[in-house]
Every structure is written in C-alpha cells, then in structure tokens.
Coordinates of C-alpha atoms in Angstrom, one line a residue:
X537 CA 209.1 -42.0 -35.2
X538 CA 211.8 -40.8 -37.5
X539 CA 214.3 -38.9 -35.3
X540 CA 217.2 -38.8 -37.8
X541 CA 216.9 -35.0 -37.9
X542 CA 216.9 -33.6 -34.4
X543 CA 214.8 -30.6 -33.6
X544 CA 216.9 -27.5 -32.9
X545 CA 214.8 -26.4 -29.8
X546 CA 215.4 -29.8 -28.3
X547 CA 219.1 -29.9 -29.1
X548 CA 219.5 -26.4 -27.6
X549 CA 217.6 -27.4 -24.5
X550 CA 219.8 -30.4 -24.0
X551 CA 223.1 -28.6 -24.8
X552 CA 222.3 -25.6 -22.5
X553 CA 220.7 -27.8 -19.8
X554 CA 217.5 -25.8 -20.0
X555 CA 214.7 -26.2 -17.6
X556 CA 212.0 -24.8 -19.9
X557 CA 210.9 -25.9 -23.4
X558 CA 208.1 -24.4 -25.5
X559 CA 207.1 -25.9 -28.8
X560 CA 204.1 -24.3 -30.6
X561 CA 202.6 -23.2 -33.8
X562 CA 202.5 -24.3 -37.5
X563 CA 206.2 -24.9 -37.9
X564 CA 206.3 -27.4 -35.0
X565 CA 203.0 -28.9 -36.2
X566 CA 204.5 -29.7 -39.6
X567 CA 207.4 -31.5 -38.0
X568 CA 205.1 -33.5 -35.7
X569 CA 203.1 -34.5 -38.8
X570 CA 206.1 -35.7 -40.8
X571 CA 207.8 -37.2 -37.8
X572 CA 204.7 -39.2 -36.6
X573 CA 204.8 -37.4 -33.3
X574 CA 207.2 -35.5 -31.0
X575 CA 210.9 -35.9 -31.3
X576 CA 211.6 -38.8 -28.9
X577 CA 214.7 -37.0 -27.5
X578 CA 212.3 -34.6 -25.7
X579 CA 211.7 -37.4 -23.2
X580 CA 215.4 -37.5 -22.2
X581 CA 215.4 -33.8 -21.1
X582 CA 215.1 -34.8 -17.5
X583 CA 216.0 -31.4 -16.1
X584 CA 212.9 -29.8 -17.6
X585 CA 210.5 -28.3 -15.0
X586 CA 208.3 -26.6 -17.7
X587 CA 207.2 -28.2 -21.0
X588 CA 204.7 -26.7 -23.4
X589 CA 203.5 -28.2 -26.6
X590 CA 200.5 -26.3 -28.0
X591 CA 198.6 -25.3 -31.1
X592 CA 199.7 -28.5 -32.9
X593 CA 196.7 -30.3 -34.4
X594 CA 198.9 -33.1 -35.7
X595 CA 199.7 -34.1 -32.1
X596 CA 197.3 -36.9 -31.2
X597 CA 199.2 -38.8 -28.6
X598 CA 201.9 -38.5 -26.0
X599 CA 204.4 -41.3 -25.7
X600 CA 204.7 -43.2 -22.4
X601 CA 208.3 -42.1 -22.2
X602 CA 207.0 -38.9 -20.7
X603 CA 207.3 -40.8 -17.4
X604 CA 211.0 -40.0 -17.4
X605 CA 210.4 -36.2 -17.0
X606 CA 210.0 -36.5 -13.2
X607 CA 211.2 -32.9 -12.5
X608 CA 208.3 -31.4 -14.5
X609 CA 206.3 -28.9 -12.5
X610 CA 204.2 -27.5 -15.4
X611 CA 203.0 -29.6 -18.4
X612 CA 201.0 -27.5 -20.9
X613 CA 199.5 -29.6 -23.8
X614 CA 196.7 -27.3 -24.9
X615 CA 195.1 -26.7 -28.3
X616 CA 196.3 -29.9 -29.9
X617 CA 194.2 -33.0 -31.0
X618 CA 195.2 -35.4 -28.2
X619 CA 192.9 -38.4 -28.0
X620 CA 194.4 -39.9 -24.9
X621 CA 197.0 -39.3 -22.2
X622 CA 199.1 -42.2 -20.9
X623 CA 198.4 -43.4 -17.4
X624 CA 202.1 -43.1 -16.6
X625 CA 201.5 -39.4 -16.2
X626 CA 201.0 -40.3 -12.5
X627 CA 204.8 -40.8 -12.3
X628 CA 205.3 -37.0 -12.6
X629 CA 205.2 -36.6 -8.8
X630 CA 206.4 -32.9 -8.9
X631 CA 203.7 -31.8 -11.3
X632 CA 201.8 -28.7 -10.1
X633 CA 200.1 -27.4 -13.3
X634 CA 198.5 -29.7 -15.9
X635 CA 196.8 -28.1 -18.9
X636 CA 195.1 -30.4 -21.3
X637 CA 192.5 -28.0 -22.6
X638 CA 191.2 -27.8 -26.2
X639 CA 191.9 -31.4 -27.2
X640 CA 189.9 -34.5 -28.1
X641 CA 190.1 -36.4 -24.8
X642 CA 187.2 -38.6 -23.9
X643 CA 188.7 -39.9 -20.7
X644 CA 191.3 -38.9 -18.1
X645 CA 193.7 -41.5 -16.9
X646 CA 193.5 -42.6 -13.3
X647 CA 197.2 -41.6 -13.1
X648 CA 196.1 -38.0 -12.7
X649 CA 194.8 -38.9 -9.2
X650 CA 198.4 -39.8 -8.2
X651 CA 199.7 -36.2 -8.7
X652 CA 200.0 -35.2 -5.1
X653 CA 201.5 -31.8 -5.8
X654 CA 199.0 -30.8 -8.4
X655 CA 197.4 -27.4 -7.8
X656 CA 195.9 -26.5 -11.2
X657 CA 194.1 -28.8 -13.5
X658 CA 192.6 -27.5 -16.8
X659 CA 190.8 -30.1 -19.0
X660 CA 188.3 -27.7 -20.6
X661 CA 187.1 -28.0 -24.2
X662 CA 187.4 -31.8 -24.6
X663 CA 184.8 -34.6 -24.8
X664 CA 185.0 -35.9 -21.3
X665 CA 181.9 -37.6 -19.8
X666 CA 183.3 -38.5 -16.4
X667 CA 186.1 -37.5 -14.1
X668 CA 188.3 -40.2 -12.5
X669 CA 187.5 -41.4 -9.0
X670 CA 190.2 -40.5 -6.5
X671 CA 190.7 -36.7 -7.2
X672 CA 190.5 -36.2 -3.5
X673 CA 194.0 -37.7 -3.3
X674 CA 195.2 -34.5 -5.0
X675 CA 195.1 -32.7 -1.7
X676 CA 196.9 -29.6 -3.0
X677 CA 194.5 -28.9 -5.8
X678 CA 193.3 -25.3 -5.8
X679 CA 191.8 -24.8 -9.2
X680 CA 190.0 -27.2 -11.6
X681 CA 188.5 -26.3 -15.0
X682 CA 186.3 -28.9 -16.7
X683 CA 184.2 -26.5 -18.8
X684 CA 182.9 -27.3 -22.2
X685 CA 182.8 -31.1 -21.9
X686 CA 180.0 -33.7 -21.6
X687 CA 180.5 -34.4 -17.9
X688 CA 177.2 -35.5 -16.2
X689 CA 178.4 -35.2 -12.6
X690 CA 181.3 -35.1 -10.1
X691 CA 182.7 -38.3 -8.6
X692 CA 181.5 -39.0 -5.1
X693 CA 184.9 -38.4 -3.5
X694 CA 185.2 -35.0 -5.1
X695 CA 183.1 -33.5 -2.2
X696 CA 185.8 -34.2 0.3
X697 CA 187.3 -32.4 3.3
X698 CA 190.7 -33.5 1.9
X699 CA 190.4 -30.9 -0.8
X700 CA 190.8 -28.1 1.7
X701 CA 192.7 -25.9 -0.7
X702 CA 190.3 -26.1 -3.6
X703 CA 189.1 -22.5 -4.3
X704 CA 188.0 -22.5 -7.9
X705 CA 185.7 -25.0 -9.7
X706 CA 184.8 -24.1 -13.3
X707 CA 182.4 -26.6 -14.8
X708 CA 180.2 -24.6 -17.2
X709 CA 178.8 -25.9 -20.4
X710 CA 178.5 -29.6 -19.4
X711 CA 175.6 -32.0 -18.8
X712 CA 175.7 -32.0 -15.0
X713 CA 172.3 -32.9 -13.5
X714 CA 173.0 -32.8 -9.8
X715 CA 175.1 -30.8 -7.3
X716 CA 175.4 -32.7 -4.0
X717 CA 174.7 -31.0 -0.7
X718 CA 178.1 -32.4 0.3
X719 CA 179.6 -29.3 -1.6
X720 CA 179.8 -27.6 1.8
X721 CA 182.8 -29.8 2.6
X722 CA 184.9 -27.8 0.2
X723 CA 185.7 -25.2 2.9
X724 CA 188.1 -23.1 0.7
X725 CA 185.7 -22.8 -2.3
X726 CA 185.6 -19.2 -3.6
X727 CA 184.5 -19.5 -7.2
X728 CA 181.9 -22.0 -8.5
X729 CA 180.7 -21.9 -12.1
X730 CA 178.1 -24.4 -13.1
X731 CA 176.4 -22.2 -15.8
X732 CA 174.7 -23.9 -18.8
X733 CA 174.2 -27.4 -17.3
X734 CA 171.2 -29.6 -16.6
X735 CA 170.7 -28.7 -13.0
X736 CA 167.1 -28.6 -11.6
X737 CA 168.0 -27.9 -7.9
X738 CA 170.7 -25.9 -6.1
X739 CA 171.3 -27.4 -2.6
X740 CA 170.8 -25.0 0.3
X741 CA 174.0 -26.5 1.8
X742 CA 176.0 -24.4 -0.8
X743 CA 175.4 -21.4 1.5
X744 CA 177.5 -23.1 4.1
X745 CA 180.7 -22.7 2.1
X746 CA 182.3 -20.0 4.2
X747 CA 184.6 -18.4 1.6
X748 CA 182.3 -18.5 -1.4
X749 CA 182.4 -15.2 -3.3
X750 CA 181.4 -15.9 -6.9
X751 CA 178.8 -18.4 -8.2
X752 CA 177.2 -18.8 -11.6
X753 CA 174.2 -21.0 -12.4
X754 CA 173.0 -19.2 -15.5
X755 CA 171.4 -21.3 -18.2
X756 CA 170.1 -24.0 -15.8
X757 CA 166.3 -24.6 -15.9
X758 CA 165.7 -24.7 -12.1
X759 CA 162.5 -26.0 -10.5
X760 CA 162.5 -22.9 -8.2
X761 CA 161.6 -20.2 -10.8
X762 CA 162.4 -17.4 -8.4
X763 CA 165.8 -18.8 -7.8
X764 CA 166.2 -19.2 -11.6
X765 CA 165.5 -15.6 -12.0
X766 CA 167.9 -14.7 -9.2
X767 CA 170.8 -16.7 -10.7
X768 CA 170.4 -14.8 -14.0
X769 CA 170.5 -11.4 -12.5
X770 CA 171.4 -11.1 -8.8
X771 CA 174.7 -10.9 -7.0
X772 CA 176.2 -14.0 -5.3
X773 CA 175.4 -12.8 -1.8
X774 CA 171.7 -12.4 -2.5
X775 CA 171.6 -15.9 -4.0
X776 CA 173.4 -17.4 -1.0
X777 CA 171.1 -15.6 1.4
X778 CA 168.1 -16.9 -0.4
X779 CA 169.5 -20.5 -0.3
X780 CA 170.3 -20.1 3.4
X781 CA 166.8 -18.9 4.1
X782 CA 165.3 -21.7 2.0
X783 CA 167.3 -24.2 4.0
X784 CA 166.1 -22.8 7.3
X785 CA 162.5 -22.8 6.0
X786 CA 162.8 -26.4 5.0
X787 CA 164.0 -27.4 8.5
X788 CA 161.2 -25.4 10.1
X789 CA 158.6 -27.0 7.8
X790 CA 159.9 -30.5 8.7
X791 CA 159.6 -29.7 12.4
X792 CA 156.1 -28.3 11.9
X793 CA 154.9 -31.3 10.1
X794 CA 156.2 -33.5 12.9
X795 CA 154.3 -31.5 15.4
X796 CA 151.2 -31.6 13.3
X797 CA 151.2 -27.9 12.4
X798 CA 152.4 -25.5 9.7
X799 CA 153.0 -21.8 9.4
X800 CA 149.9 -20.0 10.5
X801 CA 149.9 -16.5 9.0
X802 CA 150.5 -15.9 5.2
X803 CA 150.7 -12.2 5.7
X804 CA 153.3 -12.6 8.5
X805 CA 155.4 -14.8 6.2
X806 CA 155.2 -12.1 3.4
X807 CA 156.3 -9.4 5.8
X808 CA 159.2 -11.4 7.1
X809 CA 160.3 -12.2 3.5
X810 CA 160.1 -8.5 2.6
X811 CA 162.1 -7.6 5.6
X812 CA 164.8 -10.2 4.7
X813 CA 164.9 -9.0 1.1
X814 CA 165.3 -5.4 2.3
X815 CA 168.2 -6.4 4.6
X816 CA 169.7 -8.4 1.7
X817 CA 169.4 -5.4 -0.6
X818 CA 171.1 -3.1 2.0
X819 CA 173.9 -5.6 2.4
X820 CA 174.3 -5.7 -1.4
X821 CA 174.5 -1.9 -1.4
X822 CA 177.3 -2.0 1.2
X823 CA 179.1 -4.6 -0.8
X824 CA 178.9 -2.4 -3.9
X825 CA 180.4 0.5 -2.0
X826 CA 183.2 -1.7 -0.7
X827 CA 184.2 -2.7 -4.3
X828 CA 187.5 -1.5 -5.5
X829 CA 187.5 0.7 -8.6
X830 CA 190.0 0.6 -11.5
X831 CA 189.6 3.0 -14.4
X832 CA 191.3 2.1 -17.7
X833 CA 192.7 5.0 -19.8
X834 CA 192.8 4.0 -23.4
X835 CA 196.0 4.6 -25.3
X836 CA 194.3 7.0 -27.7
X837 CA 193.2 9.1 -24.8
X838 CA 196.8 9.7 -23.5
X839 CA 198.6 12.4 -25.5
X840 CA 202.0 11.2 -24.4
X841 CA 201.2 7.5 -24.5
X842 CA 204.3 5.3 -23.8
X843 CA 205.3 2.6 -26.3
X844 CA 207.8 -0.2 -25.9
X845 CA 209.6 -1.5 -28.9
X846 CA 210.6 -5.2 -28.9
X847 CA 213.6 -6.4 -30.8
X848 CA 213.5 -9.7 -32.8
X849 CA 216.4 -11.1 -30.8
X850 CA 214.4 -11.5 -27.6
X851 CA 212.4 -14.3 -29.2
X852 CA 215.0 -17.0 -28.2
X853 CA 215.7 -15.5 -24.8
X854 CA 212.6 -14.2 -23.0
X855 CA 210.1 -13.3 -25.7
X856 CA 206.9 -12.2 -23.8
X857 CA 206.3 -8.8 -22.3
X858 CA 203.3 -6.7 -21.1
X859 CA 203.4 -3.3 -19.6
X860 CA 201.1 -0.6 -18.2
X861 CA 201.2 2.6 -16.3
X862 CA 199.5 2.8 -12.9
X863 CA 198.3 6.1 -11.4
X864 CA 196.7 6.8 -8.1
X865 CA 198.8 4.3 -6.1
X866 CA 199.4 5.8 -2.7
X867 CA 202.9 4.8 -1.5
X868 CA 203.5 7.8 0.7
X869 CA 201.3 6.9 3.7
X870 CA 202.8 4.9 6.5
X871 CA 204.0 1.5 5.5
X872 CA 202.2 1.5 2.1
X873 CA 205.4 1.2 0.1
X874 CA 206.7 -1.6 2.3
X875 CA 203.4 -3.5 1.9
X876 CA 203.5 -3.1 -1.8
X877 CA 207.0 -4.5 -2.1
X878 CA 206.2 -7.4 0.2
X879 CA 203.1 -8.2 -2.0
X880 CA 205.3 -8.1 -5.1
X881 CA 207.7 -10.5 -3.5
X882 CA 204.9 -12.9 -2.6
X883 CA 203.6 -12.9 -6.1
X884 CA 207.1 -13.7 -7.3
X885 CA 207.3 -16.6 -4.9
X886 CA 203.8 -18.0 -5.6
X887 CA 202.2 -17.1 -9.0
X888 CA 205.5 -16.5 -10.7
X889 CA 207.0 -19.7 -9.4
X890 CA 210.0 -18.0 -7.8
X891 CA 210.5 -16.1 -11.1
X892 CA 210.8 -19.3 -13.2
X893 CA 207.4 -18.5 -14.8
X894 CA 207.4 -14.7 -14.9
X895 CA 209.1 -11.6 -13.4
X896 CA 207.6 -8.3 -12.3
X897 CA 209.4 -5.0 -12.3
X898 CA 208.1 -1.5 -11.3
X899 CA 209.6 1.9 -12.1
X900 CA 209.0 5.5 -11.3
X901 CA 207.5 7.0 -14.5
X902 CA 209.1 10.4 -13.7
X903 CA 212.5 8.8 -14.0
X904 CA 211.8 7.1 -17.3
X905 CA 213.3 8.4 -20.5
X906 CA 211.1 7.1 -23.3
X907 CA 210.9 5.6 -25.8
X908 CA 211.9 2.2 -24.3
X909 CA 213.4 -0.8 -26.0
X910 CA 213.1 -4.4 -24.9
X911 CA 216.3 -6.0 -26.2
X912 CA 219.1 -8.5 -25.5
X913 CA 222.8 -7.9 -24.8
X914 CA 225.8 -10.1 -24.3
X915 CA 226.6 -10.5 -20.5
X916 CA 229.8 -8.5 -20.9
X917 CA 228.0 -5.6 -22.7
X918 CA 225.0 -5.3 -20.4
X919 CA 225.7 -2.6 -17.8
X920 CA 223.3 -1.7 -15.1
X921 CA 223.2 0.3 -11.8
X922 CA 221.3 -2.5 -9.9
X923 CA 219.2 -1.6 -6.9
X924 CA 221.5 -0.5 -4.1
X925 CA 224.7 -1.0 -6.1
X926 CA 227.2 0.8 -8.3
X927 CA 227.3 0.4 -12.1
X928 CA 228.7 -3.0 -13.3
X929 CA 228.3 -5.4 -16.1
X930 CA 225.9 -8.4 -15.9
X931 CA 228.9 -10.7 -15.6
X932 CA 230.3 -8.7 -12.6
X933 CA 226.8 -8.5 -11.0
X934 CA 226.3 -12.2 -11.3
X935 CA 229.7 -12.9 -9.9
X936 CA 229.1 -10.6 -7.0
X937 CA 225.8 -12.2 -6.2
X938 CA 227.4 -15.7 -6.3
X939 CA 230.1 -14.6 -3.9
X940 CA 227.4 -13.1 -1.6
X941 CA 225.4 -16.3 -1.8
X942 CA 228.4 -18.3 -0.7
X943 CA 229.2 -15.9 2.1
X944 CA 225.6 -16.2 3.3
X945 CA 225.7 -20.0 3.3
X946 CA 228.9 -19.9 5.4
X947 CA 227.6 -17.3 7.9
X948 CA 224.2 -19.0 8.4
X949 CA 225.4 -22.5 7.9
X950 CA 222.6 -23.6 5.6
X951 CA 222.0 -24.8 2.1
X952 CA 219.3 -22.4 1.0
X953 CA 219.9 -18.8 0.0
X954 CA 217.6 -15.8 -0.1
X955 CA 216.9 -12.6 -2.0
X956 CA 218.3 -12.2 -5.5
X957 CA 220.6 -15.1 -5.0
X958 CA 217.7 -17.5 -5.4
X959 CA 217.4 -16.6 -9.1
X960 CA 220.9 -16.8 -10.4
X961 CA 220.4 -20.3 -11.9
X962 CA 217.7 -18.9 -14.2
X963 CA 220.4 -17.3 -16.4
X964 CA 223.0 -20.1 -16.2
X965 CA 224.5 -20.9 -19.6
X966 CA 222.5 -18.2 -21.6
X967 CA 224.6 -16.4 -24.2
X968 CA 222.4 -13.3 -24.2
X969 CA 220.5 -11.6 -21.4
X970 CA 217.2 -9.7 -21.8
X971 CA 217.0 -6.1 -20.8
X972 CA 214.8 -3.0 -21.0
X973 CA 216.7 0.1 -22.2
X974 CA 215.6 3.7 -22.0
X975 CA 216.1 6.5 -24.6
X976 CA 219.5 7.4 -23.0
X977 CA 220.8 3.8 -23.5
X978 CA 220.6 3.0 -19.8
X979 CA 219.4 -0.5 -18.8
X980 CA 216.5 0.0 -16.4
X981 CA 215.5 -3.6 -16.1
X982 CA 217.4 -6.9 -16.2
X983 CA 214.8 -9.7 -15.8
X984 CA 214.6 -12.0 -14.0
X985 CA 217.3 -10.6 -11.7
X986 CA 216.8 -6.9 -10.9
X987 CA 215.9 -3.5 -12.1
X988 CA 217.8 -0.2 -11.9
X989 CA 218.5 2.3 -9.1
X990 CA 217.7 5.0 -11.8
X991 CA 214.0 4.2 -11.9
X992 CA 213.5 2.9 -8.4
X993 CA 210.1 3.6 -6.8
X994 CA 210.0 5.6 -3.6
X995 CA 207.3 7.0 -1.3
X996 CA 207.1 10.1 -3.5
X997 CA 206.4 8.1 -6.6
X998 CA 203.1 9.2 -8.2
X999 CA 203.0 7.0 -11.3
X1000 CA 204.4 3.5 -11.8
X1001 CA 205.5 1.9 -15.0
X1002 CA 204.9 -1.9 -14.5
X1003 CA 206.4 -4.6 -16.7
X1004 CA 205.9 -8.4 -16.6
X1005 CA 208.2 -10.6 -18.6
X1006 CA 208.1 -14.3 -19.2
X1007 CA 209.7 -17.1 -21.3
X1008 CA 206.5 -19.1 -20.9
X1009 CA 203.6 -17.4 -22.7
X1010 CA 202.0 -14.0 -23.3
X1011 CA 198.9 -15.1 -21.3
X1012 CA 201.2 -15.9 -18.4
X1013 CA 202.3 -12.2 -18.4
X1014 CA 198.7 -11.0 -18.6
X1015 CA 197.6 -13.3 -15.7
X1016 CA 200.4 -12.1 -13.5
X1017 CA 199.7 -8.4 -14.4
X1018 CA 196.0 -9.0 -13.6
X1019 CA 196.9 -10.4 -10.2
X1020 CA 199.3 -7.6 -9.5
X1021 CA 196.7 -4.9 -10.3
X1022 CA 194.1 -6.6 -8.1
X1023 CA 196.6 -6.7 -5.3
X1024 CA 197.5 -3.0 -5.8
X1025 CA 193.8 -2.1 -5.7
X1026 CA 193.4 -4.0 -2.4
X1027 CA 196.5 -2.3 -0.9
X1028 CA 195.4 1.1 -2.0
X1029 CA 191.9 0.5 -0.5
X1030 CA 193.5 -0.6 2.8
X1031 CA 195.8 2.5 2.8
X1032 CA 192.8 4.8 2.2
X1033 CA 190.6 3.2 4.8
X1034 CA 193.3 3.3 7.5
X1035 CA 194.4 6.9 6.7
X1036 CA 198.0 6.3 7.8
X1037 CA 200.1 9.4 8.2
X1038 CA 202.5 10.2 5.4
X1039 CA 205.4 11.0 7.7
X1040 CA 204.8 8.2 10.2
X1041 CA 208.1 6.5 9.2
X1042 CA 210.1 9.5 10.1
X1043 CA 210.9 10.6 6.5
X1044 CA 210.9 14.3 5.7
X1045 CA 212.3 15.5 9.1
X1046 CA 209.1 17.3 10.1
X1047 CA 206.0 16.2 12.2
X1048 CA 203.7 13.6 10.7
X1049 CA 201.1 15.0 8.4
X1050 CA 197.9 13.3 7.0
X1051 CA 197.8 12.4 3.4
X1052 CA 196.0 14.9 1.2
X1053 CA 192.6 14.2 -0.3
X1054 CA 194.0 13.0 -3.6
X1055 CA 196.0 10.4 -1.8
X1056 CA 193.1 9.3 0.3
X1057 CA 191.2 8.1 -2.8
X1058 CA 191.7 4.4 -3.5
X1059 CA 190.8 4.5 -7.2
X1060 CA 193.5 3.3 -9.6
X1061 CA 193.9 4.5 -13.1
X1062 CA 195.6 2.1 -15.5
X1063 CA 196.9 3.6 -18.7
X1064 CA 197.3 1.2 -21.6
X1065 CA 200.8 0.6 -23.0
X1066 CA 201.5 -0.8 -26.4
X1067 CA 204.4 -3.0 -27.3
X1068 CA 205.4 -3.1 -31.0
X1069 CA 208.0 -4.8 -33.1
X1070 CA 210.9 -3.1 -34.7
X1071 CA 208.7 -2.1 -37.7
X1072 CA 206.1 -0.5 -35.4
X1073 CA 203.6 -3.3 -35.8
X1074 CA 201.4 -3.9 -32.7
X1075 CA 202.3 -6.9 -30.7
X1076 CA 200.1 -6.4 -27.7
X1077 CA 198.3 -3.7 -25.7
X1078 CA 197.6 -4.1 -22.0
X1079 CA 195.0 -4.0 -20.6
X1080 CA 192.7 -5.0 -23.4
X1081 CA 189.0 -5.7 -23.0
X1082 CA 189.7 -9.4 -22.4
X1083 CA 192.1 -8.6 -19.5
X1084 CA 191.1 -8.0 -15.9
X1085 CA 188.1 -10.2 -16.3
X1086 CA 188.7 -13.4 -14.3
X1087 CA 187.9 -13.8 -10.6
X1088 CA 187.3 -10.1 -10.2
X1089 CA 184.3 -10.3 -7.9
X1090 CA 185.2 -7.3 -5.8
X1091 CA 186.8 -5.2 -8.5
X1092 CA 184.9 -2.7 -10.8
X1093 CA 186.6 -2.0 -14.1
X1094 CA 185.6 1.3 -15.8
X1095 CA 186.5 1.5 -19.5

C-alpha cells in the first residue's frame, strides 16, 4: 500500500484521539482503489471502539493488522466487495457488533467463534455455504442474520442451551433443507425467519420455544400442504398451535401402534379438530385486540408541519438526525412519566451504547418555537439552560459536571460515575459542539449531554417532539427511533389498561381524579417531520414507509 499521503479522517482521529471512525462512499472508494487498500495507519488507532468502512466496492480485503484494534466494540464492513476476513478477527475480544453484510464472502473465519462478547452478527447478502462450527461459544449472541446466502444448514452446535440470549435468527433466501428439532433448546428465541429455503418439514419441537413470537416459513414447499398454506397466511400463534397439536398427535399415534390400535372414530377426530381450530381463532382474535396501534400522520396532512433545517457544519461533528412528533402519549396518569423516563434511560444504556452510538431527546411541543435549526457552535458560544440548572456556556456546564463527578467519586469512594457524568468523555477534544436551536436562538438540545429546561416534558405535556442524533449512521437513528416508539406504545397501553389516577402522585393539590377518556386511549399518532439542508432540499423524513417495519409483531401501523 502507498501511504505517503495520509487520509485526513485518519489523521484527525489520531490527533483528536477519537473513538469512532466512519469511512464511506465514492471519495473513500477512490482512495482505496489508488492506495491498494485501506490506509495502514487505521490499524494504529487503538482507541477506536467503532469503525465503519462501507459502500466501497474497491475494498476486497482487510489486513491482518486489524488485530491491533482490541478496543473495537462495533465493526461495520458492509456494502463492499470483501472476499475474505482474516482469522485474527478473533483477537477483537471486546467486539459486540459485527456487520459483514453485502460483500463477496464465501466463508467465515473460525476466529468469529472466539468473539465472546459478540451480540449481533450480520453476514447477509454474501455467498456463504456453511457457518463455522463453534458459534455456541459466542454465548452473548442475541441476533444473527445470514439471509441471502447459499447456506444449506446450521452447524450442529448452533442448537445449544449455551445460546440462551439468542432472540433473533434471520436465515431467509438460502438453501436450508432441514431444521432440527433441537431448535427448542434456543429458549430466548423470539424471531425466526426461514422463508424461501428448501425445507420440507417443520419440526413440532419448534412449538416448545417459550418466547417465540414471530416465524416465517413462506416460500418453502412443505410435505404437509395444510401447514404450507398456514405459513403463507396465518399468524404465528396459529402455526405453533398446529405444530403443537401435530406433535401430540404423533405421540398418540406411536402409542396406539404399540398397543395394536389406532384412532377409532373419524367423525370424532374432525369434531375435535374443529373445536381446536375455533379455540385457536378465538385466541387469535384476542391477540389482535391486544395489539398496540400507531397511526402515522403524513407531513402533507399536517397544516403546521414542523421542519428541521440542518447546517452543513454538522457533517464533521454529529451528522445524523431524525425527528418526529408523538401525540396521544399519556404522561399524566400515576407514574407514567417516570416509567417513560426510565425506559428512555434504559435505551440509552443498551441500544444506544451509553450514548456512544446515538442519543435521544424529548421536548414539549407547546414550548417549541419553530423553525428549528440543527447546527454547531464553539463550546464558549453555546449557551443552554440545561435541565435543572441556570443558563451557562457548554464550557461552564462541562466544567461543573466534571467537578460534580469528582465530588461523587470522593463521597461514594468508587471509580464509576452516574448520570450525565458518564457521557463527558464523548465530547473530549471536539472543537465544535452539536446543538438544536429554536426560532428565538435558544439552544434546546445539546447532544449527547442534555436538553433544555425550556422544552422539558412534564405530566401535562400533550405532544412530544422526539429527536435522535448519531455520529454513526442515519439507519442507527432510525433503528433507535423505531425502538423508542415501540416502547412508548407499550407504556401507553400499560397506562391505559391500569387506569392509574392522574393525581395519584400528589400533584395539583386536589383529590385524585381518573384520567379522561381521551387519555385512556392507548393509540399513538406519529406525525412525520422533515429534515432539510440549508437550501431546503430534503435529507430525510421520519417515519417513512420503510420505518417501523422490523420485529413489530404486536404493533399495528396505520398509514
């Protein structure tokens, strides 16, 4: 490789001791082509915990020096032309997310099985025929996507009790001929997609997976034609009930044969089957009633639709943003607001990787002064009235938070800190800070640290403006927003069903009163919000028809 001319992104990451590096698109691809590969100095950025190199068809291999990036937690190498991955990838012991989708891989290295912290593996859209033996050693694996390959089956050790966190298996559009009855050992399995394969049978043992909520076997030519018809049109529960009954029938048949007898009355069997089908249909109706409903209001249907303008300067700071407005969220009843804030904190800790991947902020729409501008400011120029504080500059706020963190350490005699103090290192060394500014010039959001007291949500909040920002990718923002909306729907349904009293926390000074009928409804309305560039050109609108579509088994979206 010719590294005489260093890549500016790599130099910047080294100089500023960054923990994230994203290289993607035609400009990077051109450099890879002329350089004969990636800039070798990338492999000396040992502080990195997130590395993405994507949409670069000239990238055909990754050098073995990647073994030096031992702090990596996310490695995204999608939409390239990688023909192989070095076995030393097994040295990345901290790796949690590995995305090798849309490449030219024909085999996965055995080193993948040494990634003990791995929880997400995506190798979809490659040319794989087999998966490596030993995946059961990845005991923290929760999601695997091997769709659109040429895989003929799962390795024997894949059906293992060790994979007790594995909840999602997507293996559609392969050549899989058999699903073992040992599938029931995957006790955490919630989603199983084996559509468009070569399956002839579905084992009845599948019905013994206690958490299974969504299955797809469409496009398989099954021997059981009734079952084939069901998988192309029925809900998951009906299919599992059928498999469960089929399994019991097989056991009874085996016993009958041993005793020298079989079922005696065909009419009786038909009556029993009809009774079971009726019960199953009733259960499906109950399940349908229990579904959460989210209605999407198109931006053209909102006379005062809110738009967020994005400045060009955010590109090098925190470029990705999606927003929407949520109506119908009942925060007034009982502990509804507290539950929502706790759920948001949990998403920050889990899906958002403690805000290193993405950050959520929520605002009271009634307090917003639009139009809004997503911009950057120098730390000394960014002023905000942070939650529960007086107005101060970002420099002053960061200094205060550092002092508070030190005081907490001394008081509690421990190394770790909590609250906002956990996120201070995310801004370390950055010359510009991202912020969301309203029409009055007030900063209402300072990601990934805090938002403003001015737009703080309360029990009386009727409409929420929700933003998700990220330095990772636009899809990351969308995935987090999807997850947040699902959680909001769940919480709203819980609040409606439990009919907590609006004044049960003592607010308002009067006796507790029940929530009114409008608050008792659990339906959410999501109003689309557009983000545009400084010239008014559309960047993204959320939600679009491709959003809110994954793992939504118990959520009905009405467009």
